[in-house]
Amino acid sequence: MTIAQIQDEIRALKKERDICVLAHVYQAREIIEVADFTGDSYAVSVSAQKTANSRVVMCGVRFMAETVKLLSPEKTVYLANQEAGCPMADQLNAARLKAAAEKYPGHAVVCYMNTTAEIKAMSEVCVTSSSAVKIIRAMEEHDILFVPDCNLGAYIAKQIPEKTIRLINGGCPIHAAVGAGDVAAARRAHPGALLLVHPECVPDVVTAADYVGSSSGIYDYAVKSDSREFLIGTETSIAEHLQYACPDKRFYYLDKKMMCHNMKATTLMDLYHCCAGDGGEEITMPPELIASAGKCIDRMIELGG
Ligand code: 13P
Ligand code: SF4
């Protein structure tokens, strides 16, 4: 079968089995083409609430499918490829968070969306890269313990100097792998290009950037910009999608090691099998966990809009 034929089968299965397909912007182009909603981790996770479909398939990583389930517990939610986890989310367990909270008593725990439902259940509010500054600024609490990404946390703390923001060690191994030396080499190779980076990058890289934003923030900025050349400092798929969207502009990887194998794990055939009912994994959680972890997602929407 060709890619186009598989995509047609998926479209037919979506209708037949009342399925809504969500795809994070780091997914492959052939998956994004058959998705009902595409966006950064915030937009893609909340979008399932807007649809009447009884089944939702997430093409992304596990914490995104879990977030969809927390927001829409009445829907049947699937992760298209059960192997697609997030190494950052796996870094933090309940015991480690408990120890950090004991070290900083009286601090409101704010978790990044890239965490397990168990961590969300222990947090006051959840944030994403596109909503973190707005939400933490809007919180009444002055003292914040932000987990687990210390690079995103350092970026937030710089934007909100009036609050005390404590951090722990943790972060995205893909974004954190790039340093100031890689930026210098990329700038030398493409002196006219604007540098657009994700706040999961280390502070030296973030400080050197012309724009800092979420995965879809970077995409939108590059599409609207009058500049012609860009160094893309986030997962490699964003540069690929941009090259199709803007053929008259040039997009370069900040560094080709910024490739997330978990985000790339889901294939079009995984999506096909999940839609056909013989693949993927249904996300289930005990009702008590849905209730307690759901509260911090509800607060994210309340404060983040
Ligand atoms: P955003 O889509 O919120 O920018 O998150 C990036 C990411 O690393 C998701 O795994
Ligand atoms: Fe996790 Fe980083 Fe991959 Fe996103 S890019 S899924 S944060 S490892």
CSV table of C-alpha atoms and ligand atoms in Angstrom, one decimal:
chain,number,residue,atom,x,y,z
A,1,MET,CA,0.0,0.0,0.0
A,2,THR,CA,1.1,3.6,-0.6
A,3,ILE,CA,1.2,6.2,2.2
A,4,ALA,CA,-1.9,7.9,0.5
A,5,GLN,CA,-3.8,4.6,0.6
A,6,ILE,CA,-3.1,3.9,4.2
A,7,GLN,CA,-4.1,7.5,5.0
A,8,ASP,CA,-7.5,6.9,3.2
A,9,GLU,CA,-8.0,3.7,5.2
A,10,ILE,CA,-7.3,5.7,8.4
A,11,ARG,CA,-9.8,8.4,7.4
A,12,ALA,CA,-12.5,5.7,6.8
A,13,LEU,CA,-11.7,4.0,10.1
A,14,LYS,CA,-12.0,7.3,12.0
A,15,LYS,CA,-15.6,7.7,10.6
A,16,GLU,CA,-16.6,4.1,11.1
A,17,ARG,CA,-15.3,3.9,14.7
A,18,ASP,CA,-16.0,7.4,15.9
A,19,ILE,CA,-12.3,8.3,16.4
A,20,CYS,CA,-10.6,11.7,16.9
A,21,VAL,CA,-6.8,11.6,16.1
A,22,LEU,CA,-4.5,14.0,17.9
A,23,ALA,CA,-0.9,14.6,16.8
A,24,HIS,CA,1.8,16.6,18.6
A,25,VAL,CA,3.7,18.8,16.2
A,26,TYR,CA,6.8,16.6,16.6
A,27,GLN,CA,5.0,13.8,14.8
A,28,ALA,CA,5.8,12.8,11.2
A,29,ARG,CA,4.2,14.7,8.3
A,30,GLU,CA,2.1,11.7,7.1
A,31,ILE,CA,0.5,11.4,10.6
A,32,ILE,CA,-0.1,15.1,10.9
A,33,GLU,CA,-1.9,15.0,7.5
A,34,VAL,CA,-4.6,12.7,8.9
A,35,ALA,CA,-4.9,14.2,12.4
A,36,ASP,CA,-8.0,16.1,13.5
A,37,PHE,CA,-6.0,18.4,15.8
A,38,THR,CA,-2.3,19.3,15.8
A,39,GLY,CA,-0.4,21.5,18.2
A,40,ASP,CA,2.0,21.9,21.1
A,41,SER,CA,1.6,19.8,24.2
A,42,TYR,CA,-1.0,22.2,25.7
A,43,ALA,CA,-3.1,22.7,22.6
A,44,VAL,CA,-3.1,19.0,21.5
A,45,SER,CA,-4.0,17.7,25.0
A,46,VAL,CA,-6.9,20.1,25.6
A,47,SER,CA,-8.3,19.8,22.0
A,48,ALA,CA,-10.0,16.4,22.7
A,49,GLN,CA,-12.5,18.2,25.0
A,50,LYS,CA,-13.8,20.0,21.9
A,51,THR,CA,-14.8,16.9,20.0
A,52,ALA,CA,-17.8,14.7,20.4
A,53,ASN,CA,-16.0,11.5,19.3
A,54,SER,CA,-16.1,8.7,21.9
A,55,ARG,CA,-12.6,7.5,21.0
A,56,VAL,CA,-9.4,9.5,21.0
A,57,VAL,CA,-6.0,8.3,19.6
A,58,MET,CA,-2.9,10.3,20.7
A,59,CYS,CA,0.1,10.3,18.4
A,60,GLY,CA,2.7,11.7,20.7
A,61,VAL,CA,4.1,10.3,24.0
A,62,ARG,CA,2.5,8.7,27.1
A,63,PHE,CA,2.0,11.8,29.3
A,64,MET,CA,0.0,13.5,26.5
A,65,ALA,CA,-2.4,10.5,26.3
A,66,GLU,CA,-2.7,10.5,30.1
A,67,THR,CA,-3.5,14.2,30.1
A,68,VAL,CA,-6.2,13.7,27.5
A,69,LYS,CA,-7.7,10.9,29.7
A,70,LEU,CA,-7.6,13.2,32.8
A,71,LEU,CA,-9.4,15.9,30.9
A,72,SER,CA,-11.9,13.6,29.2
A,73,PRO,CA,-12.3,10.5,31.5
A,74,GLU,CA,-15.6,9.6,29.7
A,75,LYS,CA,-13.7,9.0,26.4
A,76,THR,CA,-11.8,5.9,25.5
A,77,VAL,CA,-8.2,7.2,25.0
A,78,TYR,CA,-5.4,5.3,23.2
A,79,LEU,CA,-1.7,5.9,22.9
A,80,ALA,CA,-1.0,4.9,19.2
A,81,ASN,CA,2.4,3.4,20.1
A,82,GLN,CA,2.7,2.0,23.6
A,83,GLU,CA,6.5,2.3,23.6
A,84,ALA,CA,6.4,6.1,23.2
A,85,GLY,CA,7.4,7.4,26.6
A,86,CYS,CA,9.2,10.6,27.7
A,87,PRO,CA,12.6,10.2,29.3
A,88,MET,CA,12.0,13.5,31.2
A,89,ALA,CA,8.7,12.3,32.6
A,90,ASP,CA,10.3,9.1,33.7
A,91,GLN,CA,13.0,11.0,35.7
A,92,LEU,CA,10.6,12.0,38.5
A,93,ASN,CA,8.8,9.6,40.8
A,94,ALA,CA,6.7,10.2,43.9
A,95,ALA,CA,9.5,9.5,46.4
A,96,ARG,CA,11.8,12.0,44.8
A,97,LEU,CA,9.1,14.7,44.6
A,98,LYS,CA,8.2,14.0,48.3
A,99,ALA,CA,11.9,14.5,49.3
A,100,ALA,CA,12.1,17.8,47.3
A,101,ALA,CA,8.8,19.1,48.8
A,102,GLU,CA,10.2,18.3,52.3
A,103,LYS,CA,13.3,20.3,51.5
A,104,TYR,CA,11.2,23.3,50.5
A,105,PRO,CA,8.3,23.4,53.0
A,106,GLY,CA,5.5,25.9,52.2
A,107,HIS,CA,6.3,25.9,48.5
A,108,ALA,CA,3.5,25.3,46.0
A,109,VAL,CA,4.4,22.4,43.7
A,110,VAL,CA,4.1,23.3,40.0
A,111,CYS,CA,4.7,20.4,37.6
A,112,TYR,CA,5.5,20.5,33.9
A,113,MET,CA,3.0,18.6,31.8
A,114,ASN,CA,5.9,16.2,31.0
A,115,THR,CA,5.2,14.2,34.2
A,116,THR,CA,3.3,11.1,35.2
A,117,ALA,CA,-0.3,11.3,36.5
A,118,GLU,CA,1.1,10.3,39.9
A,119,ILE,CA,3.2,13.5,40.0
A,120,LYS,CA,0.3,15.6,38.8
A,121,ALA,CA,-1.8,14.2,41.7
A,122,MET,CA,0.9,15.6,44.1
A,123,SER,CA,1.0,19.1,42.4
A,124,GLU,CA,-1.0,22.3,42.8
A,125,VAL,CA,-1.0,23.1,39.1
A,126,CYS,CA,0.4,21.8,35.8
A,127,VAL,CA,2.0,24.0,33.2
A,128,THR,CA,3.4,23.6,29.7
A,129,SER,CA,6.1,25.6,27.9
A,130,SER,CA,3.6,27.9,26.3
A,131,SER,CA,1.6,28.5,29.5
A,132,ALA,CA,4.1,28.4,32.3
A,133,VAL,CA,5.0,32.1,32.7
A,134,LYS,CA,1.4,33.2,32.5
A,135,ILE,CA,0.2,30.6,35.0
A,136,ILE,CA,2.9,31.0,37.6
A,137,ARG,CA,2.5,34.8,37.4
A,138,ALA,CA,-1.2,34.4,38.0
A,139,MET,CA,-0.8,32.1,41.0
A,140,GLU,CA,-1.3,33.7,44.5
A,141,GLU,CA,1.6,31.7,46.0
A,142,HIS,CA,5.0,33.4,46.1
A,143,ASP,CA,7.2,30.4,46.8
A,144,ILE,CA,7.2,27.8,44.0
A,145,LEU,CA,8.8,24.4,43.7
A,146,PHE,CA,8.9,23.7,39.9
A,147,VAL,CA,9.5,20.1,38.7
A,148,PRO,CA,11.2,18.4,36.9
A,149,ASP,CA,12.8,20.5,34.1
A,150,CYS,CA,15.5,22.8,35.6
A,151,ASN,CA,16.2,24.5,32.2
A,152,LEU,CA,12.5,25.5,31.7
A,153,GLY,CA,12.4,26.4,35.4
A,154,ALA,CA,15.4,28.7,35.0
A,155,TYR,CA,13.8,30.4,32.0
A,156,ILE,CA,10.5,30.9,34.0
A,157,ALA,CA,12.4,32.2,37.0
A,158,LYS,CA,14.1,34.8,34.9
A,159,GLN,CA,10.7,36.0,33.5
A,160,ILE,CA,9.2,36.2,37.0
A,161,PRO,CA,12.0,37.6,39.3
A,162,GLU,CA,9.4,38.7,41.9
A,163,LYS,CA,8.7,35.1,42.9
A,164,THR,CA,11.0,32.5,44.6
A,165,ILE,CA,11.2,29.5,42.2
A,166,ARG,CA,13.1,26.4,43.5
A,167,LEU,CA,14.2,23.8,41.0
A,168,ILE,CA,15.4,20.1,41.1
A,169,ASN,CA,17.8,18.4,38.6
A,170,GLY,CA,15.9,17.1,35.6
A,171,GLY,CA,15.2,17.9,32.0
A,172,CYS,CA,14.8,16.8,28.4
A,173,PRO,CA,17.9,14.9,27.3
A,174,ILE,CA,17.2,16.0,23.7
A,175,HIS,CA,17.1,19.7,24.2
A,176,ALA,CA,19.7,19.7,27.0
A,177,ALA,CA,22.3,18.0,24.8
A,178,VAL,CA,23.0,21.2,22.9
A,179,GLY,CA,25.3,23.8,24.4
A,180,ALA,CA,26.9,27.2,23.7
A,181,GLY,CA,29.6,25.6,21.5
A,182,ASP,CA,27.0,24.1,19.2
A,183,VAL,CA,25.3,27.5,19.0
A,184,ALA,CA,28.6,29.1,18.0
A,185,ALA,CA,29.3,26.5,15.3
A,186,ALA,CA,25.7,26.9,13.9
A,187,ARG,CA,26.0,30.7,13.9
A,188,ARG,CA,29.3,30.4,12.0
A,189,ALA,CA,27.8,28.1,9.4
A,190,HIS,CA,24.6,30.2,9.0
A,191,PRO,CA,25.5,33.8,10.0
A,192,GLY,CA,22.3,35.3,8.6
A,193,ALA,CA,19.9,32.9,10.3
A,194,LEU,CA,17.6,33.8,13.3
A,195,LEU,CA,18.0,31.3,16.2
A,196,LEU,CA,14.7,30.0,17.5
A,197,VAL,CA,14.9,27.7,20.6
A,198,HIS,CA,12.7,25.8,23.0
A,199,PRO,CA,13.0,26.8,26.7
A,200,GLU,CA,13.9,23.2,27.5
A,201,CYS,CA,17.4,24.1,26.2
A,202,VAL,CA,20.1,25.0,28.7
A,203,PRO,CA,20.3,28.7,29.8
A,204,ASP,CA,23.4,29.5,27.6
A,205,VAL,CA,21.5,28.4,24.5
A,206,VAL,CA,18.2,30.2,25.6
A,207,THR,CA,20.2,33.5,26.3
A,208,ALA,CA,21.8,33.4,22.8
A,209,ALA,CA,18.4,33.0,21.0
A,210,ASP,CA,16.4,35.5,18.9
A,211,TYR,CA,13.2,33.9,20.0
A,212,VAL,CA,12.2,31.4,22.8
A,213,GLY,CA,8.9,29.5,22.6
A,214,SER,CA,7.1,26.2,22.6
A,215,SER,CA,7.2,23.8,19.7
A,216,SER,CA,4.2,25.4,17.9
A,217,GLY,CA,5.4,28.9,19.1
A,218,ILE,CA,8.7,28.4,17.2
A,219,TYR,CA,6.7,27.1,14.1
A,220,ASP,CA,4.3,30.1,14.1
A,221,TYR,CA,7.1,32.6,14.7
A,222,ALA,CA,9.1,31.3,11.7
A,223,VAL,CA,6.0,31.2,9.4
A,224,LYS,CA,5.1,34.8,10.2
A,225,SER,CA,8.7,36.2,10.2
A,226,ASP,CA,10.0,38.3,7.4
A,227,SER,CA,13.5,36.7,7.8
A,228,ARG,CA,14.6,34.1,5.3
A,229,GLU,CA,16.8,31.8,7.3
A,230,PHE,CA,16.4,30.1,10.6
A,231,LEU,CA,18.3,27.8,13.0
A,232,ILE,CA,15.7,25.6,14.7
A,233,GLY,CA,16.6,24.7,18.3
A,234,THR,CA,14.0,22.1,19.1
A,235,GLU,CA,13.1,18.6,17.9
A,236,THR,CA,14.2,18.1,14.3
A,237,SER,CA,10.7,17.6,12.9
A,238,ILE,CA,9.8,21.3,13.4
A,239,ALA,CA,12.5,22.3,10.8
A,240,GLU,CA,11.1,19.6,8.4
A,241,HIS,CA,7.5,20.8,8.7
A,242,LEU,CA,8.6,24.4,8.3
A,243,GLN,CA,10.5,23.6,5.1
A,244,TYR,CA,7.2,22.3,3.6
A,245,ALA,CA,5.1,25.2,4.9
A,246,CYS,CA,7.6,27.9,3.7
A,247,PRO,CA,9.5,26.6,0.6
A,248,ASP,CA,11.0,30.0,-0.1
A,249,LYS,CA,12.7,30.1,3.4
A,250,ARG,CA,15.6,28.0,4.7
A,251,PHE,CA,15.5,26.0,8.0
A,252,TYR,CA,18.6,24.4,9.6
A,253,TYR,CA,18.8,22.2,12.6
A,254,LEU,CA,20.5,24.0,15.5
A,255,ASP,CA,22.1,20.5,15.9
A,256,LYS,CA,21.1,17.2,14.2
A,257,LYS,CA,21.3,15.4,17.6
A,258,MET,CA,18.0,17.1,18.6
A,259,MET,CA,16.0,14.1,17.5
A,260,CYS,CA,13.6,12.5,20.0
A,261,HIS,CA,13.3,8.7,19.3
A,262,ASN,CA,10.2,8.6,21.4
A,263,MET,CA,8.4,11.2,19.4
A,264,LYS,CA,9.5,9.5,16.3
A,265,ALA,CA,8.4,6.0,17.5
A,266,THR,CA,4.9,6.3,16.2
A,267,THR,CA,4.5,5.3,12.6
A,268,LEU,CA,1.5,5.6,10.2
A,269,MET,CA,1.0,1.9,10.5
A,270,ASP,CA,0.8,2.2,14.3
A,271,LEU,CA,-1.9,4.7,13.8
A,272,TYR,CA,-3.7,2.5,11.3
A,273,HIS,CA,-3.6,-0.5,13.7
A,274,CYS,CA,-4.8,1.6,16.6
A,275,CYS,CA,-7.7,3.0,14.6
A,276,ALA,CA,-8.5,-0.6,13.4
A,277,GLY,CA,-8.7,-1.8,17.0
A,278,ASP,CA,-5.7,-4.1,16.9
A,279,GLY,CA,-2.9,-1.9,18.2
A,280,GLY,CA,-1.9,0.9,20.6
A,281,GLU,CA,-2.7,0.9,24.3
A,282,GLU,CA,-5.8,2.0,26.0
A,283,ILE,CA,-5.0,4.5,28.8
A,284,THR,CA,-6.7,3.5,32.0
A,285,MET,CA,-6.3,4.9,35.5
A,286,PRO,CA,-8.0,4.4,38.9
A,287,PRO,CA,-10.9,6.9,39.4
A,288,GLU,CA,-9.1,8.4,42.5
A,289,LEU,CA,-6.0,9.1,40.4
A,290,ILE,CA,-8.1,10.7,37.7
A,291,ALA,CA,-9.8,12.9,40.3
A,292,SER,CA,-6.6,14.0,42.1
A,293,ALA,CA,-4.4,14.4,39.0
A,294,GLY,CA,-7.2,16.0,37.0
A,295,LYS,CA,-7.4,18.9,39.6
A,296,CYS,CA,-4.0,20.3,38.6
A,297,ILE,CA,-4.9,20.1,34.9
A,298,ASP,CA,-8.2,21.9,35.6
A,299,ARG,CA,-6.3,24.6,37.4
A,300,MET,CA,-3.9,24.9,34.4
A,301,ILE,CA,-6.8,25.6,32.1
A,302,GLU,CA,-8.4,28.0,34.6
A,303,LEU,CA,-5.2,30.1,35.0
A,304,GLY,CA,-3.8,29.6,31.5
A,305,GLY,CA,-7.0,30.1,29.5
B,1,13P,P1,5.7,21.7,23.8
B,1,13P,O1,4.9,21.0,22.7
B,1,13P,O2,4.8,22.1,24.9
B,1,13P,O3,6.6,22.8,23.3
B,1,13P,O4,6.6,20.6,24.4
B,1,13P,C1,7.8,20.1,23.8
B,1,13P,C2,8.1,18.7,24.2
B,1,13P,O5,9.2,18.4,24.5
B,1,13P,C3,7.0,17.8,24.2
B,1,13P,O6,7.5,16.5,24.5
B,2,SF4,FE1,10.4,14.0,26.4
B,2,SF4,FE2,12.2,15.7,25.3
B,2,SF4,FE3,11.2,13.7,23.8
B,2,SF4,FE4,9.7,15.8,24.5
B,2,SF4,S1,11.5,15.9,23.2
B,2,SF4,S2,9.1,13.7,24.5
B,2,SF4,S3,10.5,16.3,26.6
B,2,SF4,S4,12.5,13.5,25.7
